[in-house]
Amino acid sequence: MAPSAVADLLPTSSNPAPIPSKSQDVDAMSAMAHRGKALPSIPKFASHAETRQWQLEHMAGAFRVFASEGYAEGISGHISVRDPEYEDRFWINPLGVHFGMLKASDMICVNLDGEVTGGNTAGSINAAGFQIHSAVHRARPDVHAICHTHSVCGRAWSAFAKPLDMLNQDVCYFYKAHSVYADYGGIANEASEGEKIAASLGTGKAAILLNHGLLTVGQTVDEAAYLFCLMERSCKVQLAVEAAGLQKHFVSDEEAAYNFTMASTPVSLTT
């Protein structure tokens, strides 16, 4: 575009804002915006009811994305969101409804003891899903959303029982923040299996479940769902790199840590 066409859009200050460097202590979101407005923060609402509706609508939206990405596998796979008012309750998708058909009104509210407390009370909950999600919500009060499906590349990479290598900038969002649960115990219908998965996750953002698939968490369903899609793509990249059989060049620990600090934040992963 010719300079005259953008003249009115260019800053007139002779002292433009400096570009943050790795040596500066700067807010991650401010650093991601080049001399402009930072990305918007996670929305806040005046009531629990408004927050709940926003969460459920975004939860349904995440399922539509998962459906379009081909993550559905029979009746397996679930997303849960902690209720904004009652911290011992969470919303989860009903058993047997395809990801692409789920609406906000389809979700079921259940407490950590397995009692249905609201929402689509006519629906059923996946037993294994309840064991996994209740265990993680119980162990991680900082977590508000959890995603787990049997996606293709996640299942393929899980067979190696290995964490992801820092092969590129994007996978650094999981730098020292993902684990491998290497003790497959069959369909997680027992509480003990969910507890083991939660213990393996620890304080991280994601877990690779041996012979099973992927699990991601976040402060919002948007964050957890984005991380799931990113982890699935990262598994696909890792599998392609392994298949090539050539020498791998990794992102250094210093650069990986910087990338993680700058970009792997709840706000940037929600926006």
Short mmCIF file of N, CA and C in Angstrom, two decimals, residues 53-197:
data_model
loop_
_atom_site.label_atom_id
_atom_site.label_comp_id
_atom_site.label_asym_id
_atom_site.label_seq_id
_atom_site.Cartn_x
_atom_site.Cartn_y
_atom_site.Cartn_z
N GLN A 53 -24.02 -18.58 31.67
CA GLN A 53 -24.51 -18.67 30.29
C GLN A 53 -23.37 -18.49 29.30
N TRP A 54 -22.48 -17.53 29.58
CA TRP A 54 -21.31 -17.31 28.71
C TRP A 54 -20.46 -18.57 28.65
N GLN A 55 -20.22 -19.20 29.80
CA GLN A 55 -19.42 -20.41 29.85
C GLN A 55 -20.05 -21.53 29.04
N LEU A 56 -21.36 -21.72 29.21
CA LEU A 56 -22.03 -22.82 28.53
C LEU A 56 -22.09 -22.60 27.02
N GLU A 57 -22.27 -21.36 26.60
CA GLU A 57 -22.28 -21.07 25.17
C GLU A 57 -20.89 -21.32 24.56
N HIS A 58 -19.85 -20.93 25.28
CA HIS A 58 -18.50 -21.17 24.78
C HIS A 58 -18.15 -22.66 24.84
N MET A 59 -18.71 -23.35 25.80
CA MET A 59 -18.52 -24.81 25.89
C MET A 59 -19.12 -25.49 24.67
N ALA A 60 -20.35 -25.09 24.31
CA ALA A 60 -20.99 -25.65 23.12
C ALA A 60 -20.19 -25.29 21.87
N GLY A 61 -19.66 -24.07 21.84
CA GLY A 61 -18.83 -23.66 20.71
C GLY A 61 -17.57 -24.50 20.58
N ALA A 62 -16.97 -24.83 21.73
CA ALA A 62 -15.77 -25.67 21.72
C ALA A 62 -16.08 -27.05 21.16
N PHE A 63 -17.24 -27.58 21.49
CA PHE A 63 -17.64 -28.88 20.95
C PHE A 63 -17.82 -28.82 19.44
N ARG A 64 -18.34 -27.71 18.93
CA ARG A 64 -18.49 -27.57 17.47
C ARG A 64 -17.12 -27.59 16.80
N VAL A 65 -16.16 -26.92 17.42
CA VAL A 65 -14.79 -26.94 16.88
C VAL A 65 -14.24 -28.36 16.91
N PHE A 66 -14.42 -29.04 18.03
CA PHE A 66 -13.92 -30.42 18.15
C PHE A 66 -14.56 -31.32 17.11
N ALA A 67 -15.85 -31.11 16.84
CA ALA A 67 -16.53 -31.91 15.82
C ALA A 67 -15.93 -31.65 14.45
N SER A 68 -15.70 -30.38 14.13
CA SER A 68 -15.14 -30.04 12.82
C SER A 68 -13.72 -30.55 12.65
N GLU A 69 -12.99 -30.70 13.77
CA GLU A 69 -11.62 -31.21 13.72
C GLU A 69 -11.57 -32.74 13.72
N GLY A 70 -12.72 -33.39 13.89
CA GLY A 70 -12.76 -34.84 13.85
C GLY A 70 -12.35 -35.51 15.15
N TYR A 71 -12.55 -34.84 16.28
CA TYR A 71 -12.14 -35.40 17.56
C TYR A 71 -13.16 -36.38 18.14
N ALA A 72 -14.36 -36.41 17.59
CA ALA A 72 -15.39 -37.31 18.12
C ALA A 72 -15.03 -38.76 17.82
N GLU A 73 -15.19 -39.62 18.80
CA GLU A 73 -14.93 -41.05 18.65
C GLU A 73 -15.99 -41.80 19.43
N GLY A 74 -17.07 -42.18 18.73
CA GLY A 74 -18.16 -42.87 19.42
C GLY A 74 -18.75 -42.02 20.54
N ILE A 75 -18.89 -42.64 21.72
CA ILE A 75 -19.43 -41.91 22.86
C ILE A 75 -18.33 -41.36 23.77
N SER A 76 -17.09 -41.45 23.32
CA SER A 76 -15.97 -40.99 24.14
C SER A 76 -15.74 -39.49 23.98
N GLY A 77 -15.14 -38.90 24.98
CA GLY A 77 -14.76 -37.49 24.92
C GLY A 77 -15.71 -36.59 25.67
N HIS A 78 -15.13 -35.63 26.38
CA HIS A 78 -15.95 -34.74 27.20
C HIS A 78 -15.23 -33.43 27.49
N ILE A 79 -16.02 -32.41 27.73
CA ILE A 79 -15.54 -31.12 28.21
C ILE A 79 -16.34 -30.81 29.46
N SER A 80 -15.68 -30.26 30.47
CA SER A 80 -16.41 -29.82 31.66
C SER A 80 -15.99 -28.41 32.02
N VAL A 81 -16.91 -27.69 32.67
CA VAL A 81 -16.67 -26.32 33.12
C VAL A 81 -17.19 -26.18 34.54
N ARG A 82 -16.34 -25.69 35.43
CA ARG A 82 -16.76 -25.50 36.82
C ARG A 82 -17.83 -24.41 36.90
N ASP A 83 -18.84 -24.64 37.73
CA ASP A 83 -19.89 -23.63 37.89
C ASP A 83 -19.32 -22.39 38.57
N PRO A 84 -19.67 -21.19 38.09
CA PRO A 84 -19.09 -19.97 38.67
C PRO A 84 -19.60 -19.64 40.06
N GLU A 85 -20.74 -20.20 40.43
CA GLU A 85 -21.33 -19.90 41.74
C GLU A 85 -21.05 -20.98 42.77
N TYR A 86 -21.16 -22.22 42.36
CA TYR A 86 -20.96 -23.36 43.26
C TYR A 86 -19.70 -24.10 42.84
N GLU A 87 -18.63 -23.91 43.58
CA GLU A 87 -17.33 -24.44 43.15
C GLU A 87 -17.22 -25.95 43.23
N ASP A 88 -18.16 -26.59 43.92
CA ASP A 88 -18.13 -28.05 44.00
C ASP A 88 -19.01 -28.69 42.92
N ARG A 89 -19.41 -27.91 41.93
CA ARG A 89 -20.24 -28.42 40.83
C ARG A 89 -19.58 -28.07 39.50
N PHE A 90 -19.83 -28.93 38.52
CA PHE A 90 -19.33 -28.62 37.17
C PHE A 90 -20.35 -29.07 36.13
N TRP A 91 -20.26 -28.48 34.95
CA TRP A 91 -21.13 -28.78 33.82
C TRP A 91 -20.38 -29.68 32.85
N ILE A 92 -21.07 -30.68 32.34
CA ILE A 92 -20.44 -31.65 31.43
C ILE A 92 -21.44 -32.05 30.35
N ASN A 93 -20.94 -32.50 29.23
CA ASN A 93 -21.82 -32.89 28.13
C ASN A 93 -22.53 -34.21 28.40
N PRO A 94 -23.74 -34.39 27.88
CA PRO A 94 -24.48 -35.64 28.06
C PRO A 94 -23.90 -36.77 27.22
N LEU A 95 -24.08 -37.96 27.70
CA LEU A 95 -23.62 -39.16 26.99
C LEU A 95 -24.43 -39.37 25.72
N GLY A 96 -23.75 -39.70 24.64
CA GLY A 96 -24.43 -40.13 23.43
C GLY A 96 -24.92 -39.04 22.50
N VAL A 97 -24.54 -37.79 22.73
CA VAL A 97 -24.90 -36.70 21.82
C VAL A 97 -23.63 -36.27 21.08
N HIS A 98 -23.68 -36.27 19.76
CA HIS A 98 -22.50 -35.94 18.96
C HIS A 98 -22.03 -34.52 19.27
N PHE A 99 -20.72 -34.34 19.27
CA PHE A 99 -20.13 -33.03 19.56
C PHE A 99 -20.76 -31.93 18.71
N GLY A 100 -21.00 -32.22 17.45
CA GLY A 100 -21.50 -31.20 16.53
C GLY A 100 -22.94 -30.80 16.76
N MET A 101 -23.65 -31.52 17.62
CA MET A 101 -25.06 -31.24 17.88
C MET A 101 -25.31 -30.61 19.25
N LEU A 102 -24.27 -30.49 20.05
CA LEU A 102 -24.46 -30.01 21.42
C LEU A 102 -24.76 -28.52 21.49
N LYS A 103 -25.72 -28.18 22.36
CA LYS A 103 -26.09 -26.79 22.62
C LYS A 103 -25.86 -26.51 24.10
N ALA A 104 -25.87 -25.23 24.46
CA ALA A 104 -25.67 -24.85 25.86
C ALA A 104 -26.72 -25.51 26.75
N SER A 105 -27.93 -25.62 26.26
CA SER A 105 -29.03 -26.20 27.06
C SER A 105 -28.92 -27.70 27.24
N ASP A 106 -28.00 -28.36 26.53
CA ASP A 106 -27.83 -29.81 26.66
C ASP A 106 -26.95 -30.20 27.85
N MET A 107 -26.18 -29.25 28.38
CA MET A 107 -25.19 -29.59 29.39
C MET A 107 -25.83 -29.94 30.73
N ILE A 108 -25.15 -30.79 31.46
CA ILE A 108 -25.64 -31.30 32.75
C ILE A 108 -24.76 -30.78 33.87
N CYS A 109 -25.37 -30.31 34.95
CA CYS A 109 -24.63 -29.85 36.12
C CYS A 109 -24.60 -30.97 37.16
N VAL A 110 -23.42 -31.29 37.65
CA VAL A 110 -23.24 -32.39 38.59
C VAL A 110 -22.27 -31.95 39.67
N ASN A 111 -22.46 -32.44 40.90
CA ASN A 111 -21.49 -32.09 41.94
C ASN A 111 -20.39 -33.13 42.01
N LEU A 112 -19.41 -32.90 42.87
CA LEU A 112 -18.24 -33.78 42.93
C LEU A 112 -18.57 -35.16 43.47
N ASP A 113 -19.76 -35.30 44.04
CA ASP A 113 -20.19 -36.62 44.53
C ASP A 113 -21.02 -37.38 43.50
N GLY A 114 -21.23 -36.76 42.34
CA GLY A 114 -21.95 -37.44 41.26
C GLY A 114 -23.44 -37.19 41.23
N GLU A 115 -23.93 -36.26 42.03
CA GLU A 115 -25.36 -35.96 42.05
C GLU A 115 -25.68 -34.87 41.02
N VAL A 116 -26.64 -35.14 40.15
CA VAL A 116 -27.06 -34.15 39.16
C VAL A 116 -27.83 -33.05 39.87
N THR A 117 -27.41 -31.80 39.67
CA THR A 117 -28.01 -30.68 40.39
C THR A 117 -28.70 -29.67 39.50
N GLY A 118 -28.60 -29.82 38.18
CA GLY A 118 -29.25 -28.86 37.31
C GLY A 118 -28.96 -29.10 35.85
N GLY A 119 -29.48 -28.20 35.03
CA GLY A 119 -29.28 -28.33 33.59
C GLY A 119 -30.16 -29.40 33.00
N ASN A 120 -29.62 -30.14 32.06
CA ASN A 120 -30.34 -31.18 31.34
C ASN A 120 -30.46 -32.44 32.20
N THR A 121 -31.40 -32.43 33.13
CA THR A 121 -31.53 -33.54 34.08
C THR A 121 -32.04 -34.82 33.43
N ALA A 122 -32.53 -34.73 32.20
CA ALA A 122 -32.99 -35.93 31.49
C ALA A 122 -31.84 -36.68 30.84
N GLY A 123 -30.68 -36.04 30.75
CA GLY A 123 -29.54 -36.66 30.10
C GLY A 123 -28.74 -37.54 31.03
N SER A 124 -27.87 -38.36 30.46
CA SER A 124 -26.98 -39.22 31.23
C SER A 124 -25.55 -38.72 31.10
N ILE A 125 -24.73 -39.02 32.10
CA ILE A 125 -23.33 -38.60 32.11
C ILE A 125 -22.44 -39.80 31.86
N ASN A 126 -21.42 -39.61 31.04
CA ASN A 126 -20.43 -40.65 30.80
C ASN A 126 -19.73 -40.97 32.13
N ALA A 127 -19.82 -42.23 32.58
CA ALA A 127 -19.27 -42.61 33.88
C ALA A 127 -17.77 -42.36 33.97
N ALA A 128 -17.04 -42.75 32.92
CA ALA A 128 -15.60 -42.54 32.91
C ALA A 128 -15.28 -41.04 32.89
N GLY A 129 -16.08 -40.30 32.15
CA GLY A 129 -15.88 -38.86 32.10
C GLY A 129 -16.05 -38.23 33.47
N PHE A 130 -17.06 -38.67 34.21
CA PHE A 130 -17.26 -38.13 35.55
C PHE A 130 -16.06 -38.42 36.45
N GLN A 131 -15.55 -39.64 36.40
CA GLN A 131 -14.42 -40.00 37.27
C GLN A 131 -13.20 -39.14 36.97
N ILE A 132 -12.93 -38.91 35.69
CA ILE A 132 -11.76 -38.10 35.32
C ILE A 132 -11.96 -36.64 35.70
N HIS A 133 -13.09 -36.07 35.29
CA HIS A 133 -13.31 -34.64 35.50
C HIS A 133 -13.49 -34.29 36.98
N SER A 134 -14.21 -35.11 37.71
CA SER A 134 -14.41 -34.82 39.14
C SER A 134 -13.09 -34.88 39.89
N ALA A 135 -12.23 -35.83 39.53
CA ALA A 135 -10.93 -35.95 40.20
C ALA A 135 -10.06 -34.74 39.93
N VAL A 136 -10.05 -34.27 38.68
CA VAL A 136 -9.22 -33.11 38.34
C VAL A 136 -9.78 -31.85 38.99
N HIS A 137 -11.10 -31.65 38.93
CA HIS A 137 -11.70 -30.48 39.56
C HIS A 137 -11.46 -30.48 41.07
N ARG A 138 -11.49 -31.65 41.68
CA ARG A 138 -11.26 -31.76 43.13
C ARG A 138 -9.81 -31.42 43.47
N ALA A 139 -8.89 -31.91 42.64
CA ALA A 139 -7.46 -31.73 42.91
C ALA A 139 -6.96 -30.34 42.53
N ARG A 140 -7.63 -29.69 41.57
CA ARG A 140 -7.14 -28.42 41.02
C ARG A 140 -8.22 -27.33 41.12
N PRO A 141 -8.36 -26.69 42.28
CA PRO A 141 -9.37 -25.63 42.40
C PRO A 141 -9.11 -24.44 41.47
N ASP A 142 -7.88 -24.31 40.96
CA ASP A 142 -7.57 -23.22 40.02
C ASP A 142 -8.08 -23.51 38.62
N VAL A 143 -8.44 -24.75 38.35
CA VAL A 143 -8.91 -25.16 37.02
C VAL A 143 -10.41 -24.94 36.91
N HIS A 144 -10.84 -24.31 35.83
CA HIS A 144 -12.27 -24.08 35.61
C HIS A 144 -12.81 -24.86 34.42
N ALA A 145 -11.92 -25.42 33.60
CA ALA A 145 -12.38 -26.18 32.44
C ALA A 145 -11.40 -27.29 32.11
N ILE A 146 -11.95 -28.41 31.63
CA ILE A 146 -11.15 -29.59 31.29
C ILE A 146 -11.64 -30.13 29.96
N CYS A 147 -10.71 -30.49 29.08
CA CYS A 147 -11.05 -31.12 27.80
C CYS A 147 -10.34 -32.46 27.67
N HIS A 148 -11.07 -33.45 27.21
CA HIS A 148 -10.47 -34.77 26.95
C HIS A 148 -11.22 -35.44 25.81
N THR A 149 -10.49 -35.84 24.78
CA THR A 149 -11.09 -36.66 23.72
C THR A 149 -10.06 -37.68 23.25
N HIS A 150 -10.52 -38.58 22.39
CA HIS A 150 -9.64 -39.60 21.82
C HIS A 150 -9.25 -39.18 20.41
N SER A 151 -8.60 -38.05 20.29
CA SER A 151 -8.18 -37.55 18.98
C SER A 151 -7.10 -38.45 18.38
N VAL A 152 -7.00 -38.47 17.07
CA VAL A 152 -6.15 -39.44 16.37
C VAL A 152 -4.67 -39.27 16.70
N CYS A 153 -4.14 -38.07 16.52
CA CYS A 153 -2.70 -37.88 16.73
C CYS A 153 -2.33 -37.96 18.20
N GLY A 154 -3.23 -37.54 19.06
CA GLY A 154 -2.99 -37.67 20.49
C GLY A 154 -2.90 -39.12 20.90
N ARG A 155 -3.79 -39.93 20.38
CA ARG A 155 -3.73 -41.37 20.68
C ARG A 155 -2.46 -42.00 20.12
N ALA A 156 -2.10 -41.60 18.91
CA ALA A 156 -0.90 -42.17 18.28
C ALA A 156 0.35 -41.84 19.10
N TRP A 157 0.51 -40.56 19.45
CA TRP A 157 1.71 -40.18 20.20
C TRP A 157 1.70 -40.76 21.61
N SER A 158 0.51 -40.94 22.19
CA SER A 158 0.43 -41.47 23.56
C SER A 158 1.01 -42.87 23.66
N ALA A 159 1.04 -43.61 22.56
CA ALA A 159 1.56 -44.99 22.58
C ALA A 159 3.05 -45.03 22.91
N PHE A 160 3.75 -43.91 22.74
CA PHE A 160 5.18 -43.85 23.05
C PHE A 160 5.45 -43.52 24.52
N ALA A 161 4.41 -43.06 25.23
CA ALA A 161 4.56 -42.68 26.64
C ALA A 161 5.70 -41.68 26.84
N LYS A 162 5.77 -40.71 25.92
CA LYS A 162 6.83 -39.70 25.98
C LYS A 162 6.21 -38.30 25.92
N PRO A 163 6.83 -37.32 26.58
CA PRO A 163 6.36 -35.94 26.46
C PRO A 163 6.71 -35.38 25.09
N LEU A 164 6.12 -34.28 24.74
CA LEU A 164 6.41 -33.62 23.47
C LEU A 164 7.75 -32.90 23.55
N ASP A 165 8.51 -32.96 22.46
CA ASP A 165 9.75 -32.21 22.37
C ASP A 165 9.42 -30.76 22.01
N MET A 166 10.30 -29.85 22.42
CA MET A 166 10.13 -28.44 22.07
C MET A 166 10.69 -28.22 20.66
N LEU A 167 9.89 -28.61 19.68
CA LEU A 167 10.32 -28.61 18.28
C LEU A 167 10.06 -27.29 17.57
N ASN A 168 9.19 -26.45 18.12
CA ASN A 168 8.84 -25.20 17.46
C ASN A 168 8.29 -24.22 18.49
N GLN A 169 8.00 -23.03 18.05
CA GLN A 169 7.54 -21.97 18.95
C GLN A 169 6.24 -22.33 19.66
N ASP A 170 5.30 -22.91 18.93
CA ASP A 170 3.96 -23.12 19.49
C ASP A 170 3.91 -24.18 20.57
N VAL A 171 4.66 -25.25 20.41
CA VAL A 171 4.64 -26.31 21.42
C VAL A 171 5.25 -25.84 22.73
N CYS A 172 5.96 -24.72 22.70
CA CYS A 172 6.53 -24.16 23.93
C CYS A 172 5.45 -23.71 24.91
N TYR A 173 4.22 -23.61 24.45
CA TYR A 173 3.12 -23.29 25.36
C TYR A 173 2.96 -24.39 26.41
N PHE A 174 3.54 -25.56 26.13
CA PHE A 174 3.49 -26.68 27.07
C PHE A 174 4.83 -26.91 27.77
N TYR A 175 5.74 -25.97 27.64
CA TYR A 175 7.08 -26.15 28.20
C TYR A 175 7.02 -26.38 29.71
N LYS A 176 7.49 -27.52 30.13
CA LYS A 176 7.48 -27.92 31.55
C LYS A 176 6.09 -27.78 32.18
N ALA A 177 5.05 -27.92 31.35
CA ALA A 177 3.68 -27.77 31.84
C ALA A 177 2.79 -28.90 31.35
N HIS A 178 3.41 -29.99 30.87
CA HIS A 178 2.61 -31.16 30.51
C HIS A 178 3.30 -32.42 31.01
N SER A 179 2.49 -33.43 31.26
CA SER A 179 2.99 -34.66 31.86
C SER A 179 2.57 -35.86 31.01
N VAL A 180 3.09 -37.02 31.37
CA VAL A 180 2.69 -38.28 30.72
C VAL A 180 2.17 -39.22 31.80
N TYR A 181 0.93 -39.64 31.64
CA TYR A 181 0.37 -40.66 32.52
C TYR A 181 0.64 -42.00 31.86
N ALA A 182 1.62 -42.73 32.37
CA ALA A 182 2.12 -43.94 31.70
C ALA A 182 1.65 -45.22 32.36
N ASP A 183 0.47 -45.20 32.95
CA ASP A 183 -0.04 -46.38 33.65
C ASP A 183 -1.48 -46.63 33.23
N TYR A 184 -1.67 -46.98 31.96
CA TYR A 184 -3.03 -47.17 31.44
C TYR A 184 -3.78 -48.23 32.24
N GLY A 185 -4.98 -47.88 32.71
CA GLY A 185 -5.76 -48.80 33.52
C GLY A 185 -7.11 -49.13 32.94
N GLY A 186 -7.24 -49.05 31.61
CA GLY A 186 -8.53 -49.36 30.99
C GLY A 186 -9.49 -48.19 31.07
N ILE A 187 -10.73 -48.41 30.64
CA ILE A 187 -11.75 -47.37 30.70
C ILE A 187 -11.87 -46.89 32.14
N ALA A 188 -11.86 -45.58 32.33
CA ALA A 188 -11.75 -44.99 33.67
C ALA A 188 -13.07 -44.97 34.43
N ASN A 189 -13.67 -46.15 34.61
CA ASN A 189 -14.93 -46.23 35.33
C ASN A 189 -14.76 -46.23 36.84
N GLU A 190 -13.52 -46.38 37.31
CA GLU A 190 -13.25 -46.40 38.74
C GLU A 190 -12.67 -45.06 39.18
N ALA A 191 -13.03 -44.64 40.39
CA ALA A 191 -12.53 -43.37 40.91
C ALA A 191 -11.01 -43.34 40.98
N SER A 192 -10.41 -44.49 41.25
CA SER A 192 -8.95 -44.55 41.39
C SER A 192 -8.24 -44.16 40.10
N GLU A 193 -8.82 -44.51 38.95
CA GLU A 193 -8.19 -44.16 37.68
C GLU A 193 -8.22 -42.65 37.46
N GLY A 194 -9.36 -42.03 37.78
CA GLY A 194 -9.44 -40.58 37.67
C GLY A 194 -8.46 -39.89 38.59
N GLU A 195 -8.30 -40.42 39.79
CA GLU A 195 -7.37 -39.83 40.76
C GLU A 195 -5.93 -39.95 40.28
N LYS A 196 -5.59 -41.06 39.64
CA LYS A 196 -4.23 -41.24 39.11
C LYS A 196 -3.96 -40.26 37.98
N ILE A 197 -4.96 -40.05 37.13
CA ILE A 197 -4.80 -39.09 36.03
C ILE A 197 -4.60 -37.68 36.59
#
